[in-house]
Short mmCIF file of C-alpha atoms in Angstrom, two decimals:
data_model
loop_
_atom_site.label_atom_id
_atom_site.label_comp_id
_atom_site.label_asym_id
_atom_site.label_seq_id
_atom_site.Cartn_x
_atom_site.Cartn_y
_atom_site.Cartn_z
CA MET P 1 -2.54 -14.46 88.28
CA ALA P 2 -3.47 -15.97 91.40
CA ALA P 3 -3.34 -19.45 91.65
CA PRO P 4 -6.31 -20.73 90.39
CA GLN P 5 -6.15 -18.72 87.31
CA ILE P 6 -2.65 -20.49 86.64
CA PRO P 7 -3.26 -22.82 83.65
CA ASN P 8 -0.90 -26.41 85.12
CA LEU P 9 0.92 -28.90 82.97
CA ASN P 10 -2.24 -31.65 83.16
CA THR P 11 -3.74 -29.85 79.95
CA LEU P 12 -0.43 -31.05 78.11
CA ARG P 13 -0.98 -34.46 76.13
CA ARG P 14 -1.45 -36.88 79.20
CA ALA P 15 -3.75 -34.46 81.28
CA PRO P 16 -5.28 -32.63 83.15
CA GLY P 17 -7.84 -35.01 82.18
CA ASN P 18 -5.23 -36.59 79.49
CA PRO P 19 -4.21 -39.89 79.54
CA SER P 20 -5.05 -40.67 76.23
CA GLY P 21 -7.19 -43.54 77.96
CA ARG P 22 -5.22 -44.88 80.54
CA ALA P 23 -7.12 -47.28 82.57
CA ARG P 24 -7.82 -45.87 86.18
CA GLY P 25 -9.32 -46.51 89.02
CA GLY P 26 -10.17 -50.15 90.40
CA PRO P 27 -12.91 -53.45 89.22
CA SER P 28 -16.04 -52.55 89.24
CA SER P 29 -19.86 -53.53 91.25
CA ASN P 30 -22.41 -54.14 89.70
CA ASN P 31 -24.34 -51.22 91.28
CA ASP P 32 -21.19 -48.44 90.01
CA ALA P 33 -20.12 -50.17 86.90
CA GLU P 34 -22.31 -47.69 84.57
CA ASP P 35 -20.39 -44.21 87.16
CA GLU P 36 -17.19 -46.34 86.49
CA VAL P 37 -17.85 -46.57 82.51
CA ALA P 38 -18.58 -42.84 82.37
CA LYS P 39 -15.43 -42.16 84.53
CA ASP P 40 -13.74 -43.88 81.87
CA LYS P 41 -14.96 -42.25 79.13
CA ILE P 42 -14.02 -38.49 80.11
CA VAL P 43 -10.77 -39.55 80.56
CA GLN P 44 -10.74 -41.51 76.88
CA GLN P 45 -12.42 -38.17 75.36
CA THR P 46 -9.71 -36.09 77.00
CA ASP P 47 -7.19 -37.46 74.13
CA GLN P 48 -7.74 -34.89 71.11
CA ASP P 49 -7.11 -31.87 74.33
CA ALA P 50 -3.62 -33.57 74.16
CA SER P 51 -2.96 -33.75 70.34
CA VAL P 52 -4.10 -29.36 70.48
CA SER P 53 -1.33 -28.89 72.96
CA ARG P 54 1.13 -31.22 71.05
CA LEU P 55 0.00 -29.16 67.67
CA SER P 56 0.15 -25.69 69.90
CA ALA P 57 3.70 -26.50 70.20
CA VAL P 58 4.11 -27.57 67.14
CA GLN P 59 3.15 -24.55 65.08
CA LEU P 60 4.93 -21.98 67.35
CA GLY P 61 8.86 -23.94 66.78
CA TYR P 62 8.92 -25.40 69.99
CA LEU P 63 8.89 -29.32 68.87
CA ASP P 64 9.31 -30.59 64.92
CA ASP P 65 6.50 -32.68 64.35
CA PRO P 66 5.10 -33.41 61.15
CA PHE P 67 2.89 -35.98 62.14
CA ALA P 68 0.59 -33.98 64.80
CA GLU P 69 -1.13 -32.30 62.82
CA LEU P 70 -2.43 -35.89 61.47
CA PHE P 71 -4.52 -36.72 65.22
CA VAL P 72 -5.88 -32.95 65.58
CA ALA P 73 -9.78 -32.65 63.90
CA GLY P 74 -10.08 -28.68 62.83
CA GLN P 75 -8.06 -25.16 63.75
CA GLY P 76 -6.41 -26.23 66.44
CA GLN P 77 -5.73 -23.88 69.32
CA ARG P 78 -3.00 -22.34 70.84
CA ARG P 79 -1.88 -23.01 73.99
CA PHE P 80 -0.41 -20.47 77.21
CA PRO P 81 3.40 -20.21 76.66
CA ILE P 82 4.08 -21.90 79.81
CA ILE P 83 2.34 -24.67 78.65
CA ASN P 84 4.14 -24.62 75.46
CA ARG P 85 7.21 -24.22 77.14
CA GLY P 86 6.16 -27.49 79.38
CA THR P 87 5.13 -29.43 76.03
CA TYR P 88 8.76 -28.72 74.73
CA VAL P 89 10.41 -30.04 78.42
CA ARG P 90 8.15 -33.00 78.39
CA THR P 91 8.64 -34.46 74.77
CA THR P 92 12.14 -33.01 74.80
CA ALA P 93 13.26 -35.04 77.71
CA ILE P 94 11.57 -38.38 77.10
CA ASP P 95 12.93 -38.33 73.54
CA ASN P 96 16.58 -37.83 74.66
CA LEU P 97 16.13 -41.30 76.92
CA VAL P 98 14.49 -43.04 74.37
CA HIS P 99 17.03 -41.74 71.74
CA ARG P 100 20.00 -42.95 74.36
CA PHE P 101 18.31 -46.20 74.98
CA LEU P 102 17.91 -46.93 70.99
CA SER P 103 21.56 -45.50 70.04
CA ALA P 104 23.13 -47.11 72.41
CA SER P 105 24.27 -50.59 70.98
CA PRO P 106 23.45 -51.65 66.91
CA SER P 107 21.39 -54.27 69.27
CA GLN P 108 17.80 -54.61 68.07
CA LYS P 109 15.15 -53.18 70.79
CA GLN P 110 12.07 -52.65 72.05
CA ILE P 111 9.87 -49.81 73.47
CA VAL P 112 6.23 -50.56 75.07
CA SER P 113 3.87 -47.21 75.05
CA LEU P 114 1.01 -47.59 78.17
CA GLY P 115 -1.70 -45.58 76.94
CA ALA P 116 -0.32 -44.53 74.44
CA GLY P 117 -3.36 -42.69 72.91
CA SER P 118 -2.13 -40.25 69.87
CA ASP P 119 1.12 -39.92 70.46
CA THR P 120 3.27 -39.18 67.72
CA ARG P 121 7.04 -41.24 68.91
CA PHE P 122 6.60 -43.71 66.80
CA PHE P 123 6.57 -42.32 63.83
CA ARG P 124 8.94 -40.00 64.42
CA LEU P 125 11.06 -42.05 65.06
CA ARG P 126 10.25 -44.01 61.89
CA SER P 127 11.34 -41.27 60.03
CA HIS P 128 14.28 -40.48 61.02
CA MET P 129 15.90 -44.09 60.15
CA PRO P 130 18.49 -45.46 59.63
CA SER P 131 19.65 -42.92 63.01
CA PHE P 132 18.79 -45.71 65.09
CA PRO P 133 19.07 -49.45 64.79
CA PRO P 134 15.68 -51.74 64.62
CA PHE P 135 13.12 -51.58 66.86
CA LEU P 136 10.01 -52.87 67.71
CA TYR P 137 7.04 -50.43 69.13
CA HIS P 138 3.85 -51.14 70.59
CA GLU P 139 1.23 -49.15 72.28
CA LEU P 140 -1.63 -49.88 74.73
CA ASP P 141 -4.28 -48.27 75.59
CA PHE P 142 -9.05 -48.67 75.93
CA PRO P 143 -9.87 -49.85 72.81
CA SER P 144 -11.98 -46.65 71.75
CA ASN P 145 -8.37 -44.80 71.56
CA THR P 146 -6.99 -47.47 69.68
CA ALA P 147 -9.91 -47.43 67.03
CA GLN P 148 -9.20 -43.45 66.53
CA LYS P 149 -5.49 -43.98 66.45
CA ILE P 150 -5.93 -46.95 63.76
CA ALA P 151 -8.56 -44.44 61.92
CA THR P 152 -6.23 -42.05 61.48
CA ILE P 153 -3.72 -43.58 59.95
CA THR P 154 -5.80 -45.38 57.39
CA ARG P 155 -6.46 -42.85 56.48
CA SER P 156 -3.00 -41.00 55.67
CA SER P 157 -0.76 -42.56 53.38
CA VAL P 158 2.41 -40.69 54.85
CA LEU P 159 1.69 -42.37 58.55
CA ARG P 160 1.09 -45.60 56.28
CA ASP P 161 4.25 -45.38 54.56
CA LEU P 162 6.12 -45.35 57.70
CA ILE P 163 5.06 -48.95 58.64
CA PRO P 164 7.55 -51.49 57.12
CA GLY P 165 6.03 -54.86 56.35
CA GLU P 166 2.83 -56.52 56.21
CA ILE P 167 -0.30 -54.53 58.63
CA THR P 168 -2.85 -56.85 59.68
CA THR P 169 -5.93 -55.15 60.98
CA SER P 170 -8.46 -56.46 63.49
CA GLU P 171 -11.66 -57.46 62.32
CA ASP P 172 -13.59 -54.83 65.11
CA LEU P 173 -10.48 -52.26 64.00
CA THR P 174 -9.15 -51.96 67.49
CA SER P 175 -5.65 -53.06 67.02
CA VAL P 176 -2.83 -53.43 64.76
CA SER P 177 -0.05 -55.68 64.09
CA SER P 178 3.12 -55.83 61.79
CA PRO P 179 6.56 -56.72 62.30
CA THR P 180 8.01 -53.03 63.52
CA TYR P 181 4.58 -51.35 65.05
CA ASN P 182 2.13 -53.03 67.18
CA ILE P 183 -1.19 -51.20 68.88
CA HIS P 184 -3.15 -53.49 71.36
CA PRO P 185 -6.13 -52.62 72.64
CA LEU P 186 -6.14 -53.22 76.38
CA ASP P 187 -7.50 -51.78 80.13
CA LEU P 188 -4.12 -51.83 81.99
CA ARG P 189 -6.29 -53.18 85.35
CA THR P 190 -6.15 -56.74 83.48
CA LEU P 191 -2.46 -56.82 84.35
CA ASP P 192 -3.36 -57.94 87.48
CA PRO P 193 -0.72 -60.72 88.76
CA THR P 194 -3.04 -61.83 91.39
CA SER P 195 -6.20 -62.39 89.31
CA THR P 196 -7.63 -65.24 88.95
CA THR P 197 -8.14 -64.76 84.84
CA SER P 198 -5.37 -64.88 82.87
CA PRO P 199 -4.16 -60.95 81.62
CA PRO P 200 -4.97 -60.99 77.56
CA ALA P 201 -1.90 -62.21 75.01
CA LEU P 202 0.10 -59.02 74.05
CA GLN P 203 1.16 -60.70 70.80
CA HIS P 204 4.55 -59.69 69.20
CA ILE P 205 5.86 -58.19 72.30
CA ASP P 206 9.39 -60.22 72.90
CA PRO P 207 10.19 -60.60 76.55
CA LEU P 208 13.82 -61.10 75.41
CA LEU P 209 14.74 -57.86 73.76
CA PRO P 210 16.08 -54.80 76.21
CA THR P 211 12.94 -53.01 76.70
CA VAL P 212 11.99 -49.38 77.93
CA LEU P 213 8.22 -48.87 79.27
CA ILE P 214 6.75 -45.40 78.74
CA SER P 215 4.46 -43.98 81.04
CA GLU P 216 3.51 -40.46 80.54
CA CYS P 217 0.46 -39.74 83.28
CA CYS P 218 -0.46 -42.96 83.03
CA LEU P 219 0.06 -45.32 85.57
CA ILE P 220 -1.42 -41.71 88.12
CA TYR P 221 -4.81 -42.58 86.47
CA LEU P 222 -5.05 -46.32 88.40
CA LEU P 223 -5.68 -46.96 92.43
CA PRO P 224 -1.77 -47.24 93.81
CA SER P 225 -2.44 -51.16 93.98
CA LEU P 226 -3.80 -51.80 90.38
CA ALA P 227 -0.82 -48.92 89.20
CA ASP P 228 2.21 -51.75 91.02
CA ALA P 229 0.17 -54.46 89.84
CA ALA P 230 0.38 -53.66 86.13
CA ALA P 231 4.35 -52.32 86.51
CA THR P 232 4.44 -55.90 88.44
CA TYR P 233 3.36 -57.80 85.36
CA PHE P 234 5.51 -56.39 82.94
CA THR P 235 8.71 -56.26 85.18
CA ARG P 236 8.22 -59.54 86.92
CA ILE P 237 5.47 -61.18 84.75
CA LEU P 238 6.30 -60.93 81.29
CA PHE P 239 9.96 -59.71 80.93
CA PRO P 240 12.18 -62.32 82.86
CA ALA P 241 14.91 -60.84 85.04
CA SER P 242 16.97 -61.82 82.46
CA THR P 243 16.05 -59.23 80.16
CA PRO P 244 17.35 -55.69 80.62
CA LEU P 245 14.37 -52.89 81.14
CA GLY P 246 14.00 -49.66 82.11
CA LEU P 247 11.06 -47.48 82.57
CA ILE P 248 10.17 -43.67 82.05
CA LEU P 249 7.43 -42.33 84.10
CA TYR P 250 6.53 -38.34 83.45
CA GLU P 251 3.75 -37.63 86.58
CA PRO P 252 2.56 -35.02 88.65
CA ILE P 253 4.17 -34.59 91.86
CA ASN P 254 4.11 -32.06 95.09
CA PRO P 255 0.77 -32.59 95.80
CA ASN P 256 0.36 -31.00 99.65
CA THR P 257 1.51 -27.41 98.23
CA PRO P 258 -0.92 -24.49 97.36
CA PHE P 259 -0.78 -25.31 94.15
CA GLY P 260 -0.79 -28.77 93.93
CA ARG P 261 -3.93 -29.17 95.99
CA VAL P 262 -5.29 -26.62 93.19
CA MET P 263 -4.49 -28.89 90.38
CA VAL P 264 -5.86 -31.88 92.40
CA SER P 265 -8.90 -29.49 92.86
CA ASN P 266 -9.15 -28.38 89.42
CA LEU P 267 -9.12 -31.84 88.15
CA ALA P 268 -11.24 -33.50 90.71
CA ALA P 269 -13.47 -30.90 89.15
CA ARG P 270 -13.27 -32.27 85.53
CA GLY P 271 -14.27 -36.14 87.23
CA ILE P 272 -10.41 -37.24 87.26
CA VAL P 273 -8.60 -38.62 90.25
CA LEU P 274 -4.78 -38.58 90.54
CA GLN P 275 -4.92 -42.04 92.12
CA THR P 276 -1.24 -42.49 93.03
CA LEU P 277 0.18 -39.41 93.64
CA LYS P 278 -0.25 -39.13 96.93
CA LYS P 279 1.91 -42.36 97.61
CA TYR P 280 3.99 -40.96 94.95
CA GLY P 281 4.56 -37.14 95.08
CA SER P 282 7.66 -36.62 95.39
CA LEU P 283 11.46 -37.31 93.39
CA ASP P 284 12.10 -39.47 96.32
CA ALA P 285 9.29 -41.10 96.14
CA GLN P 286 9.30 -41.90 92.83
CA LYS P 287 12.82 -43.18 93.14
CA GLU P 288 11.93 -45.10 95.67
CA ARG P 289 9.27 -46.61 93.58
CA LEU P 290 11.65 -47.64 90.82
CA ARG P 291 13.90 -49.57 93.27
CA VAL P 292 10.81 -51.60 94.37
CA TYR P 293 9.89 -52.68 91.05
CA GLY P 294 13.08 -54.29 90.32
CA PHE P 295 14.58 -51.34 88.74
CA ASP P 296 18.32 -52.02 90.48
CA GLY P 297 20.52 -50.76 87.70
CA GLY P 298 19.86 -47.05 89.05
CA ARG P 299 17.18 -44.84 89.38
CA GLU P 300 16.94 -40.68 88.62
CA ALA P 301 13.95 -37.88 89.09
CA ARG P 302 13.90 -34.41 87.71
CA THR P 303 11.24 -31.99 87.96
CA VAL P 304 10.45 -30.27 84.40
CA ASP P 305 11.69 -27.12 86.00
CA ASP P 306 15.35 -29.08 86.87
CA LEU P 307 15.38 -30.70 83.07
CA TRP P 308 15.18 -26.73 81.52
CA GLU P 309 17.69 -25.02 83.27
CA GLU P 310 20.37 -28.15 83.44
CA GLY P 311 18.92 -30.77 80.46
CA VAL P 312 18.69 -28.23 78.16
CA ASP P 313 21.69 -26.53 76.46
CA GLU P 314 21.86 -23.04 76.38
CA GLY P 315 21.49 -22.57 72.37
CA ASP P 316 18.02 -24.48 72.36
CA LYS P 317 17.09 -22.77 75.86
CA GLU P 318 17.86 -19.37 74.22
CA ARG P 319 15.87 -20.36 70.90
CA VAL P 320 12.51 -21.85 73.07
CA ALA P 321 13.17 -18.82 74.89
CA GLY P 322 12.52 -16.62 72.04
CA LEU P 323 9.65 -18.29 70.43
CA GLU P 324 7.30 -16.37 73.11
CA MET P 325 7.29 -14.22 75.96
CA VAL P 326 6.44 -16.12 79.28
CA ASP P 327 6.10 -12.73 81.51
CA GLU P 328 6.13 -14.54 84.69
CA VAL P 329 9.47 -16.14 85.46
CA GLU P 330 8.06 -17.77 89.00
CA GLU P 331 4.95 -18.99 87.75
CA TRP P 332 6.35 -21.20 85.27
CA ARG P 333 8.90 -22.33 87.73
CA LEU P 334 6.10 -23.06 90.13
CA LEU P 335 4.03 -25.00 87.38
CA ALA P 336 6.89 -26.78 86.41
CA GLY P 337 7.96 -27.78 89.57
CA HIS P 338 4.92 -29.63 90.24
CA TYR P 339 5.58 -32.21 87.32
CA CYS P 340 8.44 -34.70 87.12
CA VAL P 341 10.36 -36.97 84.51
CA ALA P 342 11.85 -40.15 86.40
CA TRP P 343 13.53 -42.92 84.81
CA GLY P 344 15.19 -46.51 85.74
CA TRP P 345 16.63 -49.33 84.18
CA ARG P 346 18.48 -52.73 85.45
CA ASP P 347 20.73 -54.50 83.23
CA GLY P 348 19.74 -57.92 83.19
CA HIS P 349 21.71 -61.13 83.47
CA GLY P 350 23.13 -63.99 81.85
CA GLU P 351 23.15 -63.72 78.10
CA GLU P 352 20.99 -61.34 77.21
CA LYS P 353 22.11 -58.44 79.96
CA ASP P 354 23.82 -56.06 77.92
CA PRO P 355 24.65 -53.15 80.04
CA GLU P 356 26.26 -50.65 77.38
CA VAL P 357 22.16 -50.53 76.93
CA TRP P 358 21.89 -48.10 79.68
CA GLU P 359 25.46 -45.78 79.83
CA GLY P 360 23.20 -43.21 77.74
CA TRP P 361 20.70 -42.87 81.18
CA LYS P 362 23.31 -42.12 83.96
CA ASP P 363 24.32 -38.82 83.15
CA ALA P 364 20.86 -38.32 81.62
CA GLY P 365 18.87 -34.55 82.42
CA LYS P 366 22.55 -32.93 83.52
#
């Protein structure tokens, strides 16, 4: 296929327009408030596209996720083979980091997923208990997306049964509180530490527990200043320096290649702007970003192509390769070279310091 026809990994769960309701852009004036609302709505409504992509990979045998179909309306749709492979690599890489974090020590831990949308990771983790020590799980997203997710959970006894303890839902049906799983309706643009307005309270987040933040094509939809401000809110305000903290990013890179320019143009045609792509458009830039955010324990960034070649064991690679024929290997490598997973961590200090938590991250993806 010619470059403009190449389907891109942004048709995965978090893109091309699927930040799943992730906040992006900057504060709007009264004159352009309606335009901002319309742009946000475009982004929010793409979560179903992401769910369909995930279900496609599940139905074809790439992934084991019995909950994916619960978040898809209708029959679903089969995606291109390279999209399914991309979904597999991205999901497996992030799962691997999360599993290594949770399993590194018997201490209780915490996960905060930014712009979680219809993500099923909490339910997949809970279905494998007691394989992991106890953990708290938090999801942040726009109220319209959290309301959709809560409605799905309410309809499904399978999902409800995986949430232990008493479940409390807000009167407006946009938030959930429980001893292990919490959904927070939140616009990340409100987490600006320089704002004169106090950010909304994030109930039940424990600032002292070892924690991993997950941003799958989330922060990229904010203006660079607001993306950095949101990250800083977590790394320097909500979680004190003594708390072991990690961040996982999944984002597109390399905007200045011919394929990268087509990718950016295609998304812009849908009203979606990759706000931080220019600033963090390379693996080195992503690692430097993590350093600036304070992750001084270690940093790594790998393209999806690298993760497929070096991070997937040969047996599983053979299994996945046998599911569908990828006719154009060069096409796959071109696509996979424009997306990356980056991760960084800090050990914390004092009583909360727990360097064992990150032992599994040091050689992840290799």
